XYZ file of C-alpha atoms in Angstrom:
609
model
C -10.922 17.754 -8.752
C -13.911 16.439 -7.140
C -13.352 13.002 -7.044
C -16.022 10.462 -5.618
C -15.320 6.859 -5.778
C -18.632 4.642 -4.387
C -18.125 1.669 -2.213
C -20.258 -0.892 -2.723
C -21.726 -2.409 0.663
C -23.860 -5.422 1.279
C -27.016 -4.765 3.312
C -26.002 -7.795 5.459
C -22.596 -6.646 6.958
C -21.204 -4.173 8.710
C -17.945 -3.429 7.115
C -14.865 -1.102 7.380
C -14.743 1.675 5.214
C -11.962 4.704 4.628
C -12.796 7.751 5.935
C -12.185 10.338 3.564
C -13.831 12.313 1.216
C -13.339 10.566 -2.149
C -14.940 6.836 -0.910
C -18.771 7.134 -0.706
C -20.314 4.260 0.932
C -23.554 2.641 0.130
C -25.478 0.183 0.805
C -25.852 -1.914 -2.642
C -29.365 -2.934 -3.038
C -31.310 -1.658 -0.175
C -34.853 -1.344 -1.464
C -34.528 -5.249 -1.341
C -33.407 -5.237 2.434
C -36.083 -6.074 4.923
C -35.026 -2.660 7.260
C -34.168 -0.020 4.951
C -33.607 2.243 7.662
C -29.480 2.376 7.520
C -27.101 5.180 8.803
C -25.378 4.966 5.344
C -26.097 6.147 2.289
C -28.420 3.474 -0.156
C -28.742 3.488 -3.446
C -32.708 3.240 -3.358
C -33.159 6.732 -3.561
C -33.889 9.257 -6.774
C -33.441 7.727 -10.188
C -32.518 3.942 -9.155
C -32.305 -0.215 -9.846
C -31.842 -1.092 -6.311
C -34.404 -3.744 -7.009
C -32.388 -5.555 -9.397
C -29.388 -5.819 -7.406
C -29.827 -9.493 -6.970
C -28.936 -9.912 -10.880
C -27.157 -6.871 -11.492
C -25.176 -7.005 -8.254
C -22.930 -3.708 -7.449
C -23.854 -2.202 -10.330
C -27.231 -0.915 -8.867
C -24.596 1.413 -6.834
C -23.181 2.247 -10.461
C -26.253 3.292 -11.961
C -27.663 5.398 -8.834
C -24.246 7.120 -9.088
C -24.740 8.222 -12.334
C -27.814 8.997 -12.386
C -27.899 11.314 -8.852
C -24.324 12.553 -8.080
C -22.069 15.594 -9.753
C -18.571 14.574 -9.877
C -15.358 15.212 -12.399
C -14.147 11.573 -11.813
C -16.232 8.843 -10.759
C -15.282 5.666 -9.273
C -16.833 1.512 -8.092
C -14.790 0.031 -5.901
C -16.306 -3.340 -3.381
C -16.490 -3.282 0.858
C -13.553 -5.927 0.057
C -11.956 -4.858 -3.020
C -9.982 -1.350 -3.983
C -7.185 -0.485 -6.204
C -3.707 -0.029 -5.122
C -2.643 3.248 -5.557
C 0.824 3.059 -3.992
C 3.740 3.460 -6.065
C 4.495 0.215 -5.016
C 4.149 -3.434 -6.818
C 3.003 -6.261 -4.562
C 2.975 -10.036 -4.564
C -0.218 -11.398 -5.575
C -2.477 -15.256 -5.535
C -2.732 -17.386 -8.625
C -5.469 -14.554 -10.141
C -3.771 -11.840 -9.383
C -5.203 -10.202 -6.300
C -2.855 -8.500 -3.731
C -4.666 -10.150 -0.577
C -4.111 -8.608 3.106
C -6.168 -9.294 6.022
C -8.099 -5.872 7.503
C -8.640 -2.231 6.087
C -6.746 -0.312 8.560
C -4.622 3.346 8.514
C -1.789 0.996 7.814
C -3.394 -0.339 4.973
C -4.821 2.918 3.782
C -1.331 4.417 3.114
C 0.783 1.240 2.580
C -1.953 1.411 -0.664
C -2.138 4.900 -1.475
C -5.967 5.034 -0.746
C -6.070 8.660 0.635
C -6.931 11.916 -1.197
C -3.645 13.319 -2.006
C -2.413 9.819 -3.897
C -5.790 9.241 -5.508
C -5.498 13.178 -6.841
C -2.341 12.719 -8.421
C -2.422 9.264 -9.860
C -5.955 10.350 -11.843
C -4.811 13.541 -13.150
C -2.782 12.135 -16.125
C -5.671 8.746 -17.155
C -9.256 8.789 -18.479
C -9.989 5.481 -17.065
C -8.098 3.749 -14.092
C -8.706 0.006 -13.888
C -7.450 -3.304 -12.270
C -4.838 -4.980 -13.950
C -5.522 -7.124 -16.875
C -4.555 -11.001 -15.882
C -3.959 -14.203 -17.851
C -6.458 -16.512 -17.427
C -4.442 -19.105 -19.532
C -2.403 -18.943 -16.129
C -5.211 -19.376 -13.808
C -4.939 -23.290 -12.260
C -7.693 -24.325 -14.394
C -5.961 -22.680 -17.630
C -8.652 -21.801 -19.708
C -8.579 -21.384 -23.010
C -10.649 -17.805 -23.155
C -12.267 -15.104 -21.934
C -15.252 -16.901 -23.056
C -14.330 -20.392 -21.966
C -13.519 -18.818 -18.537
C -17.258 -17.433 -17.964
C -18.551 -20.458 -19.365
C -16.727 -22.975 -17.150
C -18.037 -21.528 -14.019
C -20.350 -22.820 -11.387
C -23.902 -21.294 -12.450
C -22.929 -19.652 -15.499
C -23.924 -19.926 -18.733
C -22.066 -19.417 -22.322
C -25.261 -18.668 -24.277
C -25.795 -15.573 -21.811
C -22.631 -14.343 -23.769
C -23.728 -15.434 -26.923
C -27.082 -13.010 -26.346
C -24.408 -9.964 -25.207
C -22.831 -9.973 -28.651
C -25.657 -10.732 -30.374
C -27.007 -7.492 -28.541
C -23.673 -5.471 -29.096
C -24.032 -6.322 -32.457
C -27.763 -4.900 -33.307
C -26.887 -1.997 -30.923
C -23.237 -0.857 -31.273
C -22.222 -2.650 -34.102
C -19.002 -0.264 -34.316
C -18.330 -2.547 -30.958
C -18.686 -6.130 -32.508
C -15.186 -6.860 -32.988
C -13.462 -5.392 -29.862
C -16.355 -7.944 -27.890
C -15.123 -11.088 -30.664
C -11.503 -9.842 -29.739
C -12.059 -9.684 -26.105
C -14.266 -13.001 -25.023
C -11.903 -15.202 -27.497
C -8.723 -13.627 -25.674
C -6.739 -14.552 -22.695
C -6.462 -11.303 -20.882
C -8.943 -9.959 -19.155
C -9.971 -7.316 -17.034
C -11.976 -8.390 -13.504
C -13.483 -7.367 -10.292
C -15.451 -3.796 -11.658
C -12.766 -1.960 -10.683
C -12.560 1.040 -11.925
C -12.232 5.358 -11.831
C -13.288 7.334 -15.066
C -13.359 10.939 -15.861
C -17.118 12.038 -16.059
C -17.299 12.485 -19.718
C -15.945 8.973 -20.027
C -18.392 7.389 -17.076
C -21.389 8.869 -18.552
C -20.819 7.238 -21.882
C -19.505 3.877 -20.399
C -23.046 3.792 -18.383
C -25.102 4.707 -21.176
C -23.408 2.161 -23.109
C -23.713 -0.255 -20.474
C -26.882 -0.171 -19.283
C -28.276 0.018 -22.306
C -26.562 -3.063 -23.267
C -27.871 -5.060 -20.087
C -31.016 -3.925 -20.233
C -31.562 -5.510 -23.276
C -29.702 -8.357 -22.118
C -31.991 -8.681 -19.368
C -34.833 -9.069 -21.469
C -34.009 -11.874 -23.675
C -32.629 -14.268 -21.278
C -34.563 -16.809 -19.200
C -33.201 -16.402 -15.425
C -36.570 -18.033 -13.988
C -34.457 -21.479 -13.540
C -31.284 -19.953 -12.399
C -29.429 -20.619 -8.719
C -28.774 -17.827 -6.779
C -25.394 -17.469 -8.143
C -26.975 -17.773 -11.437
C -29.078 -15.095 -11.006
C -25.927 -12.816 -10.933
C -25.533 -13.438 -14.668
C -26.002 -9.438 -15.425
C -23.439 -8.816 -12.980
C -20.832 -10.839 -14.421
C -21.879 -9.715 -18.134
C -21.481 -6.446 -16.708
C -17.872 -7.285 -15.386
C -17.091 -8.323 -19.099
C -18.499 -5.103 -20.368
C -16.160 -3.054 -18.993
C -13.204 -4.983 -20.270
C -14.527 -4.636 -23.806
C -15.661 -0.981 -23.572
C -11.823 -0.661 -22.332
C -10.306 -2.640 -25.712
C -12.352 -0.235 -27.838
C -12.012 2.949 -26.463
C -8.042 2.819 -26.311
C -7.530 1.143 -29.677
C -6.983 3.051 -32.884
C -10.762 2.150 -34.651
C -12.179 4.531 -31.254
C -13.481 8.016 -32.436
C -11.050 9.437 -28.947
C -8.786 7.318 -27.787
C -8.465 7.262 -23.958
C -5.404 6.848 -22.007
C -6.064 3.992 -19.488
C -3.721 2.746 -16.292
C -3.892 -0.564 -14.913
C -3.474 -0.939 -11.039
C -3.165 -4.151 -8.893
C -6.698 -4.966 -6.979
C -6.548 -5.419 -3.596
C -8.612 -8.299 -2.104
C -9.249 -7.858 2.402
C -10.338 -10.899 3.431
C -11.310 -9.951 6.491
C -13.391 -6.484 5.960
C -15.797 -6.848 8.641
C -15.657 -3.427 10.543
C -13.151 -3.608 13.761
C -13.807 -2.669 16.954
C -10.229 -1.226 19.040
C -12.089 -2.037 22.118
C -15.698 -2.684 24.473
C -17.549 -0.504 26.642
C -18.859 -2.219 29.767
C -21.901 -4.120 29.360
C -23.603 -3.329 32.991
C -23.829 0.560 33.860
C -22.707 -0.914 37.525
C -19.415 -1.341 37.166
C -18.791 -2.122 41.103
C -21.076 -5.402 41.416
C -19.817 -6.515 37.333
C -17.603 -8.968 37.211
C -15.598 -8.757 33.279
C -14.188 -11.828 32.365
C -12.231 -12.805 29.501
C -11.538 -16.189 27.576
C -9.365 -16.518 23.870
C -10.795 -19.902 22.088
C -11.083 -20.360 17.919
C -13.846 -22.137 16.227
C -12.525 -25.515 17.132
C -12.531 -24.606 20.817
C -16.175 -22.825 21.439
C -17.655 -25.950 22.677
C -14.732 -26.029 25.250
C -15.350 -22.642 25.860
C -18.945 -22.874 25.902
C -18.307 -25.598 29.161
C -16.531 -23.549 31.075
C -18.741 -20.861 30.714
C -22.056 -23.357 32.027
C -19.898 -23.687 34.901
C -18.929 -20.430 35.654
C -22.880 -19.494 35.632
C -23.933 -22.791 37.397
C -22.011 -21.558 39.991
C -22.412 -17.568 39.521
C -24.013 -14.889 42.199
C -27.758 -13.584 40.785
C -26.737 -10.451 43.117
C -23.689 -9.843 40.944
C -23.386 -8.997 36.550
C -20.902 -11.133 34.661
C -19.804 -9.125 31.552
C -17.832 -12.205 29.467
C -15.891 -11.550 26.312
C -14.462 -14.136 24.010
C -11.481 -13.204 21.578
C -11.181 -14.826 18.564
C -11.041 -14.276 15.020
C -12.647 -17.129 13.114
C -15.439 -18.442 15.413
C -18.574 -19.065 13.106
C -21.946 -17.196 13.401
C -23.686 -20.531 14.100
C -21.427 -21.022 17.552
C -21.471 -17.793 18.539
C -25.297 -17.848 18.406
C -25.286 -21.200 19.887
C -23.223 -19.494 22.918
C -25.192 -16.598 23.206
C -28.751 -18.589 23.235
C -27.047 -20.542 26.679
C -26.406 -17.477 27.950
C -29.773 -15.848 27.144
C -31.633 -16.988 30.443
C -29.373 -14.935 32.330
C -30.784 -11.976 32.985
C -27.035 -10.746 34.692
C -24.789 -11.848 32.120
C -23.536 -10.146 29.133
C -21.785 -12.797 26.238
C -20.298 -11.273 23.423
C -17.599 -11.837 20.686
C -14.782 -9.869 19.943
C -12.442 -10.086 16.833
C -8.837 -9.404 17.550
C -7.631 -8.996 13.763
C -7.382 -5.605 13.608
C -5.548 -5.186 16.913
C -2.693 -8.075 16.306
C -1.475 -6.134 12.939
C 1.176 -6.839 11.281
C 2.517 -9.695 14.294
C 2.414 -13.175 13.487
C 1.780 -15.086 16.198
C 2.393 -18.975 16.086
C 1.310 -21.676 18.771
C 3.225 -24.325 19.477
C 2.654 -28.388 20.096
C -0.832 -28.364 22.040
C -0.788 -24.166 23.019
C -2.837 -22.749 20.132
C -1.849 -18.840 19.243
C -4.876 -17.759 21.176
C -2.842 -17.920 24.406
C -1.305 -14.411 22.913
C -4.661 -12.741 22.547
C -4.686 -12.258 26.870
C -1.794 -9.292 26.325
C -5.025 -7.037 24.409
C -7.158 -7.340 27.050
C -5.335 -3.586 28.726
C -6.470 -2.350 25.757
C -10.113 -3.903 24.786
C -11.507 -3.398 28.513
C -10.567 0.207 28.852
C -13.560 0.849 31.078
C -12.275 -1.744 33.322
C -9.483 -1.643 35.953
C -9.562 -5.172 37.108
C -10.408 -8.147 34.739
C -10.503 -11.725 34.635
C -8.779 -13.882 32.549
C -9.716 -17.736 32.109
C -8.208 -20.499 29.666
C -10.987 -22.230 27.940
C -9.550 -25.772 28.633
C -10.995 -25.444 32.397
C -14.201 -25.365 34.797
C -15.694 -23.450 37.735
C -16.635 -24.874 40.427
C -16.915 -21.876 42.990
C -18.161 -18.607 41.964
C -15.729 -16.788 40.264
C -17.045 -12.976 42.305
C -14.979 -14.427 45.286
C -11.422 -14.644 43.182
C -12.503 -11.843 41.125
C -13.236 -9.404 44.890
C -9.647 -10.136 45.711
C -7.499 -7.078 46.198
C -4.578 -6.874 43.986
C -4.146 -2.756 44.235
C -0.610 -3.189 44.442
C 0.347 -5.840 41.698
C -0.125 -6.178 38.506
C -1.800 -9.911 38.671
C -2.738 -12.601 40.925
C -2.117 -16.164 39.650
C -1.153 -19.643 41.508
C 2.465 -21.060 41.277
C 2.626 -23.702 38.720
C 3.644 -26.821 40.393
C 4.927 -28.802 37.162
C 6.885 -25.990 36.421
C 8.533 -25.798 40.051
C 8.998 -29.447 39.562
C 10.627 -29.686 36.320
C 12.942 -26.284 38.329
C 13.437 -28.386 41.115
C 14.369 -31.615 39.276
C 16.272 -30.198 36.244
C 19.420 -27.936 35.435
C 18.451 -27.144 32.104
C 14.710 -25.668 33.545
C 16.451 -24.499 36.421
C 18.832 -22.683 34.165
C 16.626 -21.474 31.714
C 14.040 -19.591 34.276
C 17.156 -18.079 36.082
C 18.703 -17.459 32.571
C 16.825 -17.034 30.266
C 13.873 -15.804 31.511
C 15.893 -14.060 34.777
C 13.701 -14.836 37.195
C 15.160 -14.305 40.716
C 13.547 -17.022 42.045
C 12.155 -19.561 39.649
C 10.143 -20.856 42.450
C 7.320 -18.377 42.096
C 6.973 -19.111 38.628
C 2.795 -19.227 37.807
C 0.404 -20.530 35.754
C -1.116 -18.045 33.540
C -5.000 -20.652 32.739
C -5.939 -18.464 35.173
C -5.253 -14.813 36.139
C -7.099 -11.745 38.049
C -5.425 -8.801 36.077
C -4.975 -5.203 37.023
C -5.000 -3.345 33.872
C -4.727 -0.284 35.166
C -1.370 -0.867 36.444
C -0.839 -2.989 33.493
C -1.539 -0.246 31.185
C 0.997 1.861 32.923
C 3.938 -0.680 32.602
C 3.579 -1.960 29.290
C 1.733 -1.014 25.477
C 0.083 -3.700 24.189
C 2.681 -3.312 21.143
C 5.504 -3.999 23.706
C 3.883 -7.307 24.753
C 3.676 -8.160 21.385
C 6.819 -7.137 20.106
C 8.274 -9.253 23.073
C 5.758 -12.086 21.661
C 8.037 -12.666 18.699
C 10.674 -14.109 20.413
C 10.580 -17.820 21.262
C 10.014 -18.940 24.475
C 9.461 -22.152 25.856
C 6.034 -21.457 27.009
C 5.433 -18.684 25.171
C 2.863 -15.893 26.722
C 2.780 -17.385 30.047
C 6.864 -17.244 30.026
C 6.346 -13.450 28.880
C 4.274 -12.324 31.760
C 6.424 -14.438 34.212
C 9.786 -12.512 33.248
C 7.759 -8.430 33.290
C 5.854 -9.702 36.600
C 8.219 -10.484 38.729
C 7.600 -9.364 42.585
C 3.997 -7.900 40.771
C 2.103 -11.396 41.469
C -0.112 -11.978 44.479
C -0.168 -16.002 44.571
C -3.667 -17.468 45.093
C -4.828 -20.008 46.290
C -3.914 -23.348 44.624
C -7.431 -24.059 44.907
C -8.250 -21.459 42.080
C -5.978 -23.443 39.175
C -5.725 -26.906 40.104
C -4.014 -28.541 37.186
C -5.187 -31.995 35.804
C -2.729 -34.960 36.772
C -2.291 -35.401 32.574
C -1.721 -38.980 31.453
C -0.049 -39.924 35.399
C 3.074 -37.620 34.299
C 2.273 -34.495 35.717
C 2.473 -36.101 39.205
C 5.798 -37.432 39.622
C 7.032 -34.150 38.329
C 5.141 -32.179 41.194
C 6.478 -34.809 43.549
C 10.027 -33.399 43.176
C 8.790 -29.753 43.649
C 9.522 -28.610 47.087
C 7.766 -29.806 49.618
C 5.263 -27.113 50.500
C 4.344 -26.523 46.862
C 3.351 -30.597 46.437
C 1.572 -30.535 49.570
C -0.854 -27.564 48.883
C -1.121 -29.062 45.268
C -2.646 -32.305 47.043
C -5.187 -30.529 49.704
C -5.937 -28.631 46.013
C -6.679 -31.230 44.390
C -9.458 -32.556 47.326
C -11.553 -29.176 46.829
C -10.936 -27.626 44.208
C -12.711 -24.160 43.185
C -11.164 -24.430 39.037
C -10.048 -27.240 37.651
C -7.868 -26.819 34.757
C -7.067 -29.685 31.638
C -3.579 -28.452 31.259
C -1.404 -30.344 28.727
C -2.699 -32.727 25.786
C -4.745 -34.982 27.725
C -8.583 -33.475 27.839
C -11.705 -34.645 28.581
C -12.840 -34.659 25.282
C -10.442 -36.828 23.496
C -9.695 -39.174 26.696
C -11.939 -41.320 29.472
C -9.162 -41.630 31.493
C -8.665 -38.058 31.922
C -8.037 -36.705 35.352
C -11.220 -35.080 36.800
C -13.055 -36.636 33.618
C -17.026 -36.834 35.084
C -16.401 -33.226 36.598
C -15.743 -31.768 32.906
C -18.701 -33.907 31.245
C -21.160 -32.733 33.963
C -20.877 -29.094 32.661
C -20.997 -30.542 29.208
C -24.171 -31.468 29.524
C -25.557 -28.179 29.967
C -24.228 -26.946 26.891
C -25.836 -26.923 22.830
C -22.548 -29.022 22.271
C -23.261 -31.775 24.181
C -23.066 -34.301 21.062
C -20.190 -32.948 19.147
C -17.768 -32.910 22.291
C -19.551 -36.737 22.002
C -18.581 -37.562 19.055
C -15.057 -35.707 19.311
C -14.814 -38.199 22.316
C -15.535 -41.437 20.586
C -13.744 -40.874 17.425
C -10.584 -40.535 19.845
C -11.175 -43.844 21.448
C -11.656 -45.776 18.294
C -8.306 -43.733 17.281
C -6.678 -45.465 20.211
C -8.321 -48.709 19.484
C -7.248 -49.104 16.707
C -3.300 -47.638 17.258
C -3.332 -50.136 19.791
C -4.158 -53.135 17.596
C -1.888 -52.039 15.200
C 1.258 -51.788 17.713
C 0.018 -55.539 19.310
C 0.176 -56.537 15.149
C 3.410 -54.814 14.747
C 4.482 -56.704 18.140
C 3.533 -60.197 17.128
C 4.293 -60.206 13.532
C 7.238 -58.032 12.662
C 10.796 -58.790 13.073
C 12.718 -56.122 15.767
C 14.644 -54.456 12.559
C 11.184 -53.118 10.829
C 8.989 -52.174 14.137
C 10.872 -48.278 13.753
C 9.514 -48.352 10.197
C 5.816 -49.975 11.042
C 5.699 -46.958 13.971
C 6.570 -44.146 11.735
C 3.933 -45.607 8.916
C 1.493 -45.606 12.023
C 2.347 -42.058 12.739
C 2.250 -41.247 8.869
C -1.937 -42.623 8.816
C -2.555 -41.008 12.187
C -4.004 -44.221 13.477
């Protein structure tokens, strides 16, 4: 059977697609796009609507299909949406989508989208569709078909009222399947579909003529941009009631129809596995690596101006953020800071694809990003040294003269973490669980992981970035950096306390150092009088404190940055936060008796004030 089953792709992304021979991609409307010029296939060429694809949406891929490819079976399917082919029956959201998060090989079998499932499932049906749904169960329970279409954003019931009136004059034999379908409950969604060719030819000749005349009669000229969809979502109807007909006992053949669940990816963007180097000079580049989310990229974005305030012109900085939800706007907001530069390379890598099927959780004020430093072995594969900064922390030296160090005989170089040593030093149950739990030999090298100069290559050779993972899902106390601690041990080259000097956070940190051992508080100190990074450890930052340790040093990179007034405004909204907790506990203080203060603190923690 030749089967060919056409992918509909915006002109605006660059999405994932399944390589095999039954999905065709193409790029849905691409007459309208300003290049045309597109390694895949659009549907702008021979017999085609690629013009109207802002009203009649993926069907412009629909119509060039039929009217320009030779198939037996032919198939619509979105860059987002497919069938599941599986033999198996998943959980799906309030409208009856399976939802999973990137198109992968995983994904491709654990849905049966490959040739040999495809093959056999179609051999038996005339028309393979999406399952029908309830909309009466929907969370805004509608009353109809009809009702549903006419309660949405943009859309308008008398667009449905000029369909029948149009399935009427032209298919009368039709009339009562479209009554029976728009004044039901089920219905059939998302132009999902695969159809023997007799079948598809008649659907689309039915179809198009339908919209056509549709298309005609309505008044779009005062429509939104959703609006302007309408023929696509008349079109999404259309199939549902071409569907009723045909398999009822009033059609002239009666085809045999199977419903499968859609599949909605929500994250469909194409995935990179990994980066080539940015500079063809590998031996005067310096690759470094941060992990911040959306929240974080005007963090990041600081410590970045301070790496390049204090960078080498003589030397190529190739920086690579992972993330997985940092907006456009930042990222181009990043980029344009980076832009006058000629020597430095700034670019964004999602880690979606690469994390799978782990769920990775952070915990109190470590956000799950802290994981995404065990993929940099594999994402830098043309690197064999890399650098790896926290994005809660600034340069003040240039970061060539840590990176230059020689670690050809470990697997990292990092600086001893003083509050950890302390809290050894101090406490049986740390002390315990480092020598325990974690089975270090001696907990007094343990190190701080804000800040490490990584050799992959020997990295690569000790561990798979699925082993550091799979290790990931066990709970640690500090997570990641407790992870490379326990693998690294007598791997580490200690640096220079100079190169992570960790903020004194709300006075506490301090003490704790104090009862490290002597040697490790004393080079902590001379640290702290020259530092080269300075790192806001813990919950107290810069950004959401005055008092903050090292607070004009963070705000003087700020500055330089296009986020200047939101890491502002984050700042004052925390200090009228405090104001008013504070008047609240001097109220609570004054005014309510000792037995209700518990009760006053908890409501205080309740509002967030």
């Amino acid at each position: 059977m030749d089967i060919k089953i056409f992918v509909s792709h915006r002109v605006d992304l660059d999405a994932e697609i399944i390589d095999n021979s039954i999905f065709i991609p193409i790029k849905s409307g691409l007459a309208l796009a300003e290049d045309t010029n597109c390694a895949m296939i659009g549907d702008n060429t021979g017999d085609n609507i690629s013009n109207k694809n802002t009203s009649f949406c993926e069907l412009t891929t629909q119509y060039w299909a039929w009217k320009n490819i030779k198939a037996d079976y032919y198939g619509l399917c979105h860059y987002r949406r497919y069938l599941n082919f599986s033999d198996n029956k998943y959980d799906t959201d309030v409208y009856g989508n399976v939802c999973d998060n990137v198109i992968s090989k995983d994904t491709i079998n654990k849905y049966g989208l490959t040739e040999e499932k495809i093959s056999s499932t179609l051999k038996d049906y005339d028309i393979i569709t999406s399952t029908s749904v309830n909309v009466a169960r929907f969370p805004e329970h509608f009353r109809s078909i009809y009702n549903q279409y006419d309660a949405a954003d943009n859309l308008h019931g008398r667009d449905l009222d000029v369909l029948l009136e149009v399935i009427k004059e032209k298919y009368p034999n039709y009339e009562e399947s479209a009554k029976k379908y728009l004044r039901g409950k089920r219905g059939i969604f998302c132009n999902l579909f695969v159809m023997k060719k007799a079948v598809f030819f008649d659907y689309c000749e039915w179809l198009f003529n339908i919209l056509f005349e549709v298309e005609k009669r309505i008044d779009m000229s005062t429509y939104t941009i959703e609006g302007y969809r309408t023929l696509g979502h008349l079109g999404e109807r259309l199939l549902g009631i071409y569907i009723l007909y045909n398999s009822s006992k009033t059609a002239n053949v009666k085809i045999k129809v199977k419903e499968l669940q859609p599949v909605l990816f929500k994250n469909p963007i194409k995935q990179y596995t990994y980066l080539q180097a940015s500079f063809t000079n590998k031996k005067d580049t310096i690759p470094v690596v941060f992990a911040a989310n959306d929240f974080f990229a005007p963090m990041c974005a600081t410590t970045i101006a301070s790496l390049l305030s204090n960078s080498d012109s003589a030397r190529n900085y190739d920086i690579v953020v992972l993330n997985k939800d940092i907006s456009t706007k930042n990222k181009s907001l990043m980029k344009d800071m980076c832009s006058q530069y000629k020597n430095v390379s700034l670019r964004f890598f999602d880690v979606i694809s690469l994390l799978g099927r782990y769920s990775l959780k952070g915990d109190m004020h470590i956000s799950v990003e802290t994981y995404y430093r065990f993929l940099i072995q594999d994402i830098l594969k043309d690197y064999d040294k890399v650098l790896y900064l926290d994005s809660d922390l600034i340069c003040l030296q240039n970061v060539a003269d840590l990176y230059d160090i020689n670690i050809d005989n470990y697997w990292l170089a990092a600086v001893k973490d003083p509050d950890m040593i302390g809290q050894v030093n101090k406490s049986k149950d740390y002390y315990d669980y480092t020598t325990n739990t974690l089975t270090l030999k001696n907990p007094y090298s343990y190190f701080q992981a804000g800040v490490l100069l990584l050799n992959v290559k020997a990295l690569r050779k000790s561990h798979t970035t699925k082993q550091w993972l799979d290790e990931s899902m066990t709970k640690y106390k500090y997570m990641d950096q407790d992870i490379l601690n326990k693998n690294a041990q007598n791997k580490v080259k200690f640096l220079d306390m100079r190169w992570n000097v960790l903020i004194d956070c709300v006075g506490q940190r301090l003490p704790i150092i104090k009862q490290a051992p002597y040697y490790i508080y004393k080079e902590y100190m001379a640290s702290r009088k020259t530092p080269f990074i300075i790192h806001y450890a813990g919950f107290q930052k810069p950004w959401n404190d005055v008092k903050c340790d090292f607070f004009v040093e963070f705000w003087q990179y700020a500055k330089l940055t296009p986020f200047y007034e939101i890491l502002l405004n984050l700042l004052y909204g925390q200090q009228g936060k405090k104001k008013k907790e504070k008047k609240f506990v001097s109220f609570c203080k004054t005014h309510c008796p000792k037995w209700l203060r518990p009760f006053a603190m908890r409501v205080k923690r309740f509002f967030r004030l």
